[in-house]
Coordinates of C-alpha atoms in Angstrom, one line a residue:
X1 CA 59.1 78.6 81.4
X2 CA 60.8 78.5 84.6
X3 CA 62.0 75.9 86.5
X4 CA 61.9 75.4 89.8
X5 CA 62.2 73.0 92.3
X6 CA 58.3 71.7 93.6
X7 CA 57.2 72.8 89.9
X8 CA 57.3 75.7 86.6
X9 CA 56.1 78.4 86.7
X10 CA 55.5 81.4 83.6
X11 CA 57.7 83.4 83.8
X12 CA 55.8 87.9 85.7
X13 CA 57.8 90.4 83.8
X14 CA 54.9 91.7 82.2
X15 CA 55.9 95.1 79.9
X16 CA 53.2 97.3 81.7
X17 CA 55.1 96.1 85.4
X18 CA 58.9 97.0 84.1
X19 CA 60.3 100.4 85.8
X20 CA 60.4 103.2 82.8
X21 CA 61.9 106.3 84.6
X22 CA 64.3 106.7 87.5
X23 CA 64.4 109.6 89.1
X24 CA 67.7 110.4 91.4
X25 CA 66.9 113.5 94.0
X26 CA 70.7 114.9 94.6
X27 CA 73.9 115.4 93.2
X28 CA 77.5 115.9 94.0
X29 CA 80.1 112.2 94.2
X30 CA 76.8 110.2 94.7
X31 CA 74.3 111.2 92.4
X32 CA 76.6 111.5 90.0
X33 CA 77.8 108.3 90.4
X34 CA 74.3 107.4 90.6
X35 CA 73.1 108.6 87.7
X36 CA 76.5 107.5 85.3
X37 CA 76.4 103.7 87.0
X38 CA 72.1 103.6 85.9
X39 CA 72.9 104.9 82.8
X40 CA 76.0 102.5 82.1
X41 CA 74.0 99.2 83.3
X42 CA 70.5 100.0 82.3
X43 CA 68.1 99.3 78.7
X44 CA 67.7 102.0 76.2
X45 CA 64.3 102.5 76.7
X46 CA 64.6 103.3 80.9
X47 CA 65.6 106.9 81.6
X48 CA 67.4 108.6 83.9
X49 CA 66.9 111.8 85.4
X50 CA 68.6 113.1 88.0
X51 CA 67.3 116.3 89.5
X52 CA 70.0 118.8 92.2
X53 CA 70.2 122.5 92.9
X54 CA 72.3 124.9 92.8
X55 CA 72.1 126.7 95.5
X56 CA 72.7 123.8 97.2
X57 CA 76.9 122.9 98.1
X58 CA 77.7 119.7 98.9
X59 CA 79.8 117.6 101.8
X60 CA 82.8 117.3 99.1
X61 CA 85.6 115.2 102.1
X62 CA 85.2 112.3 100.3
X63 CA 88.3 112.8 98.3
X64 CA 90.2 109.7 100.2
X65 CA 89.2 105.8 98.2
X66 CA 90.2 101.4 98.5
X67 CA 91.1 99.7 96.0
X68 CA 87.8 98.5 94.9
X69 CA 87.3 101.4 92.9
X70 CA 89.4 100.7 90.3
X71 CA 86.5 98.1 89.4
X72 CA 84.2 101.0 89.0
X73 CA 85.6 103.4 87.1
X74 CA 86.4 100.3 84.6
X75 CA 83.2 98.9 84.4
X76 CA 82.0 103.2 83.7
X77 CA 85.0 102.4 81.0
X78 CA 86.9 105.1 83.0
X79 CA 90.5 106.0 81.1
X80 CA 92.2 104.8 84.7
X81 CA 94.9 107.6 83.6
X82 CA 92.8 109.9 82.8
X83 CA 90.5 110.2 85.4
X84 CA 93.3 110.5 87.6
X85 CA 93.8 113.6 85.4
X86 CA 90.6 115.2 85.9
X87 CA 90.4 115.6 89.1
X88 CA 94.3 116.4 89.9
X89 CA 94.2 112.6 91.7
X90 CA 97.1 111.1 93.3
X91 CA 97.4 107.0 94.1
X92 CA 97.2 105.7 97.3
X93 CA 98.5 103.1 98.9
X94 CA 97.0 103.1 102.1
X95 CA 96.1 104.9 104.8
X96 CA 98.9 106.1 107.6
X97 CA 98.2 105.8 111.3
X98 CA 99.7 108.3 113.9
X99 CA 99.7 108.5 117.4
X100 CA 96.7 105.8 117.6
X101 CA 98.7 102.8 120.2
X102 CA 100.4 105.3 121.7
X103 CA 101.4 109.1 121.1
X104 CA 104.3 108.4 118.9
X105 CA 103.9 105.6 117.1
X106 CA 102.9 105.2 113.4
X107 CA 102.0 102.1 111.2
X108 CA 100.4 101.5 107.8
X109 CA 97.2 100.9 106.4
X110 CA 98.8 98.9 103.4
X111 CA 96.7 97.4 100.4
X112 CA 97.7 94.0 99.6
X113 CA 98.3 91.0 100.7
X114 CA 102.6 90.1 102.3
X115 CA 105.4 89.9 100.3
X116 CA 104.8 85.3 99.4
X117 CA 103.1 82.9 102.3
X118 CA 105.6 81.0 104.3
X119 CA 102.7 78.4 104.2
X120 CA 100.6 77.3 102.4
X121 CA 97.7 76.8 105.7
X122 CA 99.0 78.6 108.0
X123 CA 99.2 83.3 107.0
X124 CA 102.4 85.0 107.5
X125 CA 101.5 87.1 110.1
X126 CA 101.9 83.8 112.1
X127 CA 105.2 83.0 111.6
X128 CA 106.5 86.3 112.1
X129 CA 104.6 87.0 115.8
X130 CA 106.8 82.8 116.0
X131 CA 110.5 84.3 114.4
X132 CA 109.2 87.3 116.2
X133 CA 110.3 85.0 119.6
X134 CA 113.7 84.1 118.8
X135 CA 114.9 87.4 117.2
X136 CA 115.5 89.7 119.6
X137 CA 118.0 92.3 117.5
X138 CA 116.2 95.4 117.6
X139 CA 115.9 95.0 113.3
X140 CA 114.1 92.7 113.5
X141 CA 110.9 93.5 110.9
X142 CA 108.6 95.7 111.8
X143 CA 104.4 93.4 110.6
X144 CA 104.1 96.4 107.3
X145 CA 107.9 95.5 106.4
X146 CA 106.8 92.7 104.9
X147 CA 104.7 94.1 102.2
X148 CA 106.4 96.0 99.0
X149 CA 103.9 98.2 99.7
X150 CA 104.8 99.8 102.9
X151 CA 108.6 100.2 101.4
X152 CA 106.7 102.1 98.5
X153 CA 105.0 104.6 100.3
X154 CA 107.8 104.9 102.9
X155 CA 110.0 106.3 100.1
X156 CA 107.2 108.3 97.4
X157 CA 107.3 105.5 95.0
X158 CA 104.8 103.5 93.3
X159 CA 103.7 102.3 89.5
X160 CA 100.4 100.5 89.2
X161 CA 100.9 96.2 90.5
X162 CA 102.2 94.1 87.0
X163 CA 98.5 91.2 87.3
X164 CA 100.1 87.8 88.4
X165 CA 100.2 88.3 91.5
X166 CA 101.4 84.8 92.9
X167 CA 105.1 87.1 91.8
X168 CA 106.5 89.9 95.4
X169 CA 106.4 92.6 93.0
X170 CA 102.9 92.4 92.1
X171 CA 101.8 91.4 95.5
X172 CA 100.0 95.5 96.5
X173 CA 97.1 97.6 94.4
X174 CA 96.5 101.2 94.8
X175 CA 93.3 103.5 95.4
X176 CA 92.9 106.8 94.9
X177 CA 92.8 110.2 96.4
X178 CA 90.4 112.9 94.2
X179 CA 89.3 116.5 94.4
X180 CA 85.7 115.6 95.1
X181 CA 83.7 118.2 93.4
X182 CA 86.4 118.2 89.9
X183 CA 85.0 114.1 90.2
X184 CA 81.2 114.8 91.0
X185 CA 82.2 117.0 87.1
X186 CA 83.4 114.6 85.7
X187 CA 80.3 111.5 86.3
X188 CA 77.9 114.2 85.3
X189 CA 80.1 114.2 81.6
X190 CA 79.9 110.9 81.3
X191 CA 76.5 110.3 82.6
X192 CA 75.0 112.8 80.5
X193 CA 76.9 110.8 77.1
X194 CA 75.0 108.1 78.1
X195 CA 71.0 110.8 77.5
X196 CA 70.8 110.8 82.0
X197 CA 68.5 113.8 81.5
X198 CA 69.7 117.0 84.3
X199 CA 67.1 119.2 86.0
X200 CA 67.8 121.6 87.4
X201 CA 66.2 123.0 90.3
X202 CA 65.2 122.8 94.7
X203 CA 62.6 120.4 95.4
X204 CA 60.3 121.6 98.2
X205 CA 57.9 118.8 98.3
X206 CA 57.5 114.9 97.6
X207 CA 54.2 113.6 96.5
X208 CA 52.8 109.7 97.6
X209 CA 50.1 107.0 95.9
X210 CA 47.7 107.8 98.9
X211 CA 47.0 103.8 98.7
X212 CA 50.1 102.1 98.4
X213 CA 52.8 104.8 100.2
X214 CA 54.7 105.1 97.1
X215 CA 56.4 108.3 96.3
X216 CA 54.9 109.6 93.3
X217 CA 57.2 112.8 92.0
X218 CA 58.4 115.6 94.1
X219 CA 57.9 118.9 93.8
X220 CA 59.9 122.5 92.9
X221 CA 60.0 126.0 94.1
X222 CA 58.9 126.7 90.6
X223 CA 56.2 124.5 90.5
X224 CA 57.0 121.7 88.2
X225 CA 57.0 118.6 89.7
X226 CA 59.1 116.1 88.3
X227 CA 57.7 111.9 88.1
X228 CA 59.2 108.9 88.0
X229 CA 58.3 104.9 88.7
X230 CA 61.6 104.6 90.8
X231 CA 63.7 106.5 93.4
X232 CA 67.4 107.3 93.6
X233 CA 67.6 109.8 96.4
X234 CA 71.0 110.8 97.3
X235 CA 70.0 114.7 99.3
X236 CA 73.5 114.0 101.6
X237 CA 72.6 114.5 105.7
X238 CA 69.2 116.2 104.6
X239 CA 67.6 112.0 103.7
X240 CA 65.4 114.2 102.2
X241 CA 63.4 111.8 100.6
X242 CA 64.3 108.4 103.1
X243 CA 64.3 110.3 105.7
X244 CA 62.2 113.6 106.4
X245 CA 59.5 112.1 104.8
X246 CA 58.8 108.8 104.6
X247 CA 60.6 108.2 108.2
X248 CA 62.8 106.0 107.9
X249 CA 64.1 105.3 111.7
X250 CA 67.8 106.6 112.7
X251 CA 70.5 103.8 114.8
X252 CA 72.1 105.9 116.5
X253 CA 75.6 104.3 116.5
X254 CA 77.8 107.4 118.9
X255 CA 78.1 105.8 122.1
X256 CA 80.8 104.1 120.1
X257 CA 82.1 106.2 117.8
X258 CA 81.0 109.0 119.9
X259 CA 83.2 112.1 116.8
X260 CA 80.2 114.2 116.1
X261 CA 81.7 116.8 114.1
X262 CA 84.4 117.6 111.3
X263 CA 86.5 120.7 110.2
X264 CA 88.3 120.6 106.8
X265 CA 90.7 122.7 105.1
X266 CA 92.7 122.7 101.6
X267 CA 96.5 123.7 101.5
X268 CA 99.3 124.7 99.9
X269 CA 101.1 121.3 99.2
X270 CA 103.5 120.5 101.3
X271 CA 107.1 120.3 100.0
X272 CA 109.1 117.1 100.6
X273 CA 107.8 114.7 97.6
X274 CA 104.7 113.5 97.0
X275 CA 102.9 110.8 99.5
X276 CA 101.2 108.1 97.5
X277 CA 99.0 107.3 100.7
X278 CA 96.6 109.3 103.6
X279 CA 97.3 109.8 107.1
X280 CA 95.1 109.9 109.3
X281 CA 96.8 112.1 112.9
X282 CA 95.0 110.9 116.3
X283 CA 95.0 114.3 118.4
X284 CA 94.2 114.7 121.9
X285 CA 90.2 114.4 120.7
X286 CA 89.5 113.0 117.5
X287 CA 91.9 112.6 114.8
X288 CA 93.3 115.0 110.9
X289 CA 93.4 113.6 107.5
X290 CA 96.2 114.6 104.9
X291 CA 94.8 114.6 102.2
X292 CA 97.8 114.6 98.9
X293 CA 96.6 115.5 95.4
X294 CA 98.8 117.2 92.6
X295 CA 97.2 120.7 93.4
X296 CA 96.2 120.8 97.3
X297 CA 95.7 119.2 100.1
X298 CA 93.3 117.6 101.7
X299 CA 92.5 118.8 105.6
X300 CA 90.1 117.9 108.5
X301 CA 90.1 116.6 111.8
X302 CA 87.7 115.3 113.4
X303 CA 86.2 115.2 116.8
X304 CA 84.1 114.8 119.8
X305 CA 82.0 118.1 120.7
X306 CA 81.3 116.2 123.6
X307 CA 84.3 116.3 124.5
X308 CA 86.1 119.2 122.8
X309 CA 85.0 122.5 121.4
X310 CA 84.6 124.3 117.9
X311 CA 87.4 126.1 118.7
X312 CA 89.0 124.1 120.5
X313 CA 89.3 122.1 117.5
X314 CA 90.5 125.0 114.9
X315 CA 92.9 125.6 117.1
X316 CA 94.9 122.0 116.7
X317 CA 94.1 121.9 113.4
X318 CA 95.2 125.0 112.3
X319 CA 98.1 124.1 114.9
X320 CA 99.2 120.7 112.8
X321 CA 99.0 122.0 109.0
X322 CA 102.3 121.1 106.9
X323 CA 102.3 124.3 104.6
X324 CA 99.8 127.5 104.3
X325 CA 95.4 127.0 104.5
X326 CA 94.3 128.7 101.2
X327 CA 90.8 129.6 103.0
X328 CA 89.0 129.1 106.9
X329 CA 88.2 126.0 107.9
X330 CA 85.1 124.7 107.7
X331 CA 82.4 123.3 109.7
X332 CA 80.3 119.9 108.8
X333 CA 78.2 118.7 111.3
X334 CA 76.9 114.4 111.3
X335 CA 76.0 112.4 113.6
X336 CA 77.0 108.5 112.8
X337 CA 74.6 105.1 112.2
X338 CA 72.4 104.8 109.6
X339 CA 69.2 104.8 107.9
X340 CA 67.6 100.7 109.7
X341 CA 66.3 99.7 106.0
X342 CA 67.8 101.4 103.2
X343 CA 65.6 100.7 100.5
X344 CA 61.7 101.7 101.9
X345 CA 58.7 101.5 98.9
X346 CA 60.1 102.5 95.3
X347 CA 63.0 105.2 97.6
X348 CA 66.6 104.5 97.9
X349 CA 68.9 106.4 99.2
X350 CA 72.7 105.7 97.8
X351 CA 75.7 107.6 100.4
X352 CA 74.9 110.3 103.7
X353 CA 70.5 110.2 103.3
X354 CA 71.7 106.5 103.6
X355 CA 73.8 106.6 106.9
X356 CA 77.7 107.7 108.6
X357 CA 80.4 106.6 109.9
X358 CA 83.4 108.8 109.8
X359 CA 86.0 108.5 107.2
X360 CA 88.7 107.1 109.4
X361 CA 89.7 103.7 106.7
X362 CA 87.8 105.9 103.6
X363 CA 84.9 104.2 102.9
X364 CA 82.7 106.6 102.2
X365 CA 82.5 106.9 98.3
X366 CA 82.6 102.6 98.1
X367 CA 79.2 102.6 100.4
X368 CA 77.8 104.5 97.6
X369 CA 79.8 102.1 95.2
X370 CA 78.3 99.4 97.0
X371 CA 74.7 100.3 97.3
X372 CA 74.7 101.2 93.1
X373 CA 76.3 97.8 92.4
X374 CA 73.2 96.3 95.0
X375 CA 70.8 97.7 93.5
X376 CA 72.2 97.3 89.4
X377 CA 71.5 93.6 90.6
X378 CA 68.6 93.2 92.5
X379 CA 67.2 95.7 90.0
X380 CA 63.4 95.7 90.8
X381 CA 60.0 96.1 88.5
X382 CA 57.1 98.8 89.6
X383 CA 55.7 96.2 92.3
X384 CA 58.9 97.0 93.7
X385 CA 59.3 92.8 94.7
X386 CA 60.1 92.8 98.9
X387 CA 62.2 89.6 98.3
X388 CA 64.7 91.7 96.6
X389 CA 64.2 95.3 98.7
X390 CA 64.3 92.6 101.9
X391 CA 67.4 90.7 100.1
X392 CA 69.0 94.8 99.2
X393 CA 68.4 96.3 102.6
X394 CA 69.7 92.7 104.7
X395 CA 73.1 93.3 102.8
X396 CA 72.5 96.5 103.1
X397 CA 73.1 96.1 106.8
X398 CA 75.5 93.8 107.0
X399 CA 78.7 95.6 105.8
X400 CA 77.3 99.2 107.6
X401 CA 78.5 96.8 110.9
X402 CA 80.7 94.8 109.1
X403 CA 82.9 98.5 108.6
X404 CA 81.7 99.8 111.4
X405 CA 82.6 96.9 113.9
X406 CA 86.6 97.6 111.9
X407 CA 86.7 101.6 112.7
X408 CA 85.6 100.6 115.4
X409 CA 88.3 98.8 116.8
X410 CA 91.1 101.3 116.1
X411 CA 89.1 103.3 119.5
X412 CA 88.9 100.2 121.4
X413 CA 92.4 98.8 120.9
X414 CA 94.3 103.2 122.3
X415 CA 96.7 102.8 124.5
X416 CA 95.9 106.5 125.3
X417 CA 95.3 107.3 128.7
X418 CA 96.2 110.7 127.6
X419 CA 92.7 113.0 127.2
X420 CA 89.2 112.5 128.4
X421 CA 88.3 111.1 125.4
X422 CA 90.6 108.0 124.7
X423 CA 90.5 106.7 128.6
X424 CA 86.5 107.1 127.0
X425 CA 87.6 104.9 123.6
X426 CA 89.4 102.8 125.0
X427 CA 87.1 101.7 128.1
X428 CA 83.7 101.3 126.0
X429 CA 82.3 98.0 125.9
X430 CA 81.6 97.5 121.3
X431 CA 79.1 95.1 120.4
X432 CA 79.6 91.7 120.2
X433 CA 80.3 91.4 116.7
X434 CA 83.4 93.1 117.6
X435 CA 83.7 91.5 120.7
X436 CA 84.0 88.2 119.0
X437 CA 86.3 89.0 116.8
X438 CA 88.3 90.4 119.2
X439 CA 89.2 87.0 121.8
X440 CA 89.2 85.8 118.9
X441 CA 92.4 87.0 117.4
X442 CA 94.2 87.5 121.1
X443 CA 93.5 83.8 121.6
X444 CA 95.8 82.8 118.4
X445 CA 95.7 84.7 116.1
X446 CA 92.7 84.1 113.3
X447 CA 90.0 86.0 112.0
X448 CA 86.1 85.6 113.2
X449 CA 84.7 87.5 110.3
X450 CA 83.2 86.7 107.4
X451 CA 84.9 86.3 104.1
X452 CA 82.3 88.0 102.1
X453 CA 83.6 90.9 105.0
X454 CA 85.0 93.7 103.1
X455 CA 87.7 94.2 104.9
X456 CA 89.5 91.0 105.0
X457 CA 93.5 89.4 107.2
X458 CA 95.2 91.2 105.8
X459 CA 93.1 94.8 107.1
X460 CA 93.0 93.9 110.7
X461 CA 96.6 92.1 111.1
X462 CA 97.7 95.3 110.0
X463 CA 95.3 97.0 112.4
X464 CA 95.7 95.2 115.4
X465 CA 99.3 94.2 115.2
X466 CA 100.0 98.0 114.8
X467 CA 98.5 99.0 117.8
X468 CA 100.7 96.8 118.8
X469 CA 96.8 93.7 120.3
X470 CA 99.2 90.7 120.1
X471 CA 97.6 87.5 120.1
X472 CA 98.7 85.6 122.7
X473 CA 99.7 82.6 121.3
X474 CA 100.4 81.5 117.8
X475 CA 98.2 78.1 114.8
X476 CA 99.5 75.3 116.4
X477 CA 100.2 74.1 112.7
X478 CA 103.4 77.5 113.5
X479 CA 104.1 76.2 116.9
X480 CA 106.1 73.0 116.2
X481 CA 108.5 75.0 113.3
X482 CA 111.6 76.1 114.2
X483 CA 111.6 80.2 115.3
X484 CA 115.5 80.4 114.8
X485 CA 114.3 79.4 111.0
X486 CA 112.1 80.9 111.2
X487 CA 112.8 84.5 111.8
X488 CA 115.0 83.9 109.6
X489 CA 113.2 83.2 106.7
X490 CA 110.7 86.7 107.7
X491 CA 114.0 88.8 106.7
X492 CA 114.7 87.4 103.8
X493 CA 110.6 88.6 102.6
X494 CA 111.2 91.4 104.1
X495 CA 114.5 92.3 102.3
X496 CA 112.7 90.8 98.8
X497 CA 109.4 93.5 99.9
X498 CA 112.6 96.4 100.1
X499 CA 114.0 95.7 97.3
X500 CA 111.2 95.1 94.7
X501 CA 109.6 98.8 96.6
X502 CA 113.4 100.3 95.5
X503 CA 112.6 99.4 91.4
X504 CA 109.0 101.4 91.6
X505 CA 109.5 104.8 90.1
X506 CA 108.3 108.1 92.4
X507 CA 105.1 109.0 92.9
X508 CA 105.3 112.4 91.9
X509 CA 107.6 111.3 88.5
X510 CA 104.5 108.9 87.3
X511 CA 101.5 111.2 87.8
X512 CA 104.2 113.5 85.8
X513 CA 104.3 111.4 83.2
X514 CA 101.5 109.6 83.0
X515 CA 98.4 111.8 84.2
X516 CA 99.3 115.6 85.3
X517 CA 96.5 117.6 85.9
X518 CA 95.9 119.8 83.2
X519 CA 97.1 123.4 84.9
X520 CA 100.1 120.8 86.2
X521 CA 101.2 120.1 83.2

């Protein structure tokens, strides 16, 4: 018996209500991530099957990630160095933004915390701002100078940080760049080794129960029917089950993030060392990514068709490559927003089938990861327990809206007025949640987001300070200190961070010694 406030209730888990089979519709990174996770997490009496067609291509632009992916790979028991080698991967200490505040500006959204705090209650950025008032010398440290990751990225150095995060040399973390196609192939091998059954076939129809509306099966082009109790929609932008079949309503965010196109093209590796960071370079319309891999560089240009033609965007992209292209640019069309609910009936949408936010902060694969983590935590019976479904949907909505606000902030906080695109974004109204965050920061440098936010004070401070949106005041407890003394301490922290980075090996050397791709070894 389970004791619950108000009385005792028998456990409601009859064997006939247990999910017996899960069908994943679609492959690619999201489909094989789902397959690998479910095969690892679920009991052996639950069958996991994936259906995909080799005739359908995958988007495959999600080649950059954020640090929580370390947790995902550990759950799958993937060896980090083998994973990097098998996906032609590299390591990532952050994202370098060019031209976002003003043309010519650069700042790094670095992963990790400041080198060290000066006070247990008042965050270092308050002290940095206070010291900045008193130290008028041109060489006063930039905010990013107070992070080991910044100095390491600037010098193209990398090694994983140590476990003791109280020590200054270890106060950074990392993510990855990798070839999305190779990652999907790796996960397929993992999933199939853990009893996932792959079916080759094109889904042409969906069967549903007339009473409950639940999906009972999908029909393939060759006439076969695949049945299951729970369906995971990983069909990409088509949203075959959640969008097309169940008709779940779309929430449009394009008024805040107007880009609706991307052009992607690989290039040869650029000269000058292997960068341990992603680059996001703002142009007159939209921005361009550069993602360094061992064997090539991934490039792309995100832009808004309302402000630029496709031919103009292609000219901008090709004119700003740092090495020779290996193919013709590939056009990807998208809409920014999400389905109101990601879990409807017995269908859970994961990845692009549930929504899309442009890859400015490398969150696409992270959304897949967290959706799968929530699904495992709230795994249902065949009744598709409504209380679990509602909890899943509420937490999904909150996460997407929080990340949305962070991305919108990059566009809103520009000072650029050199094009219609930037004049639009800097003057647009923003969601109330973001407006409150910006107002609280502007007053005295505090962050008005809850503790569960993916992007915490370090990320927001990097973006807002990097784009010249400085608070008018600092923490009331910091205002009492001697600014000259504080400035000296900030200088010492920046020097210690630079010295810690100097002790790291070159990124390219670390990869060559530990995780070189087979064809690169």
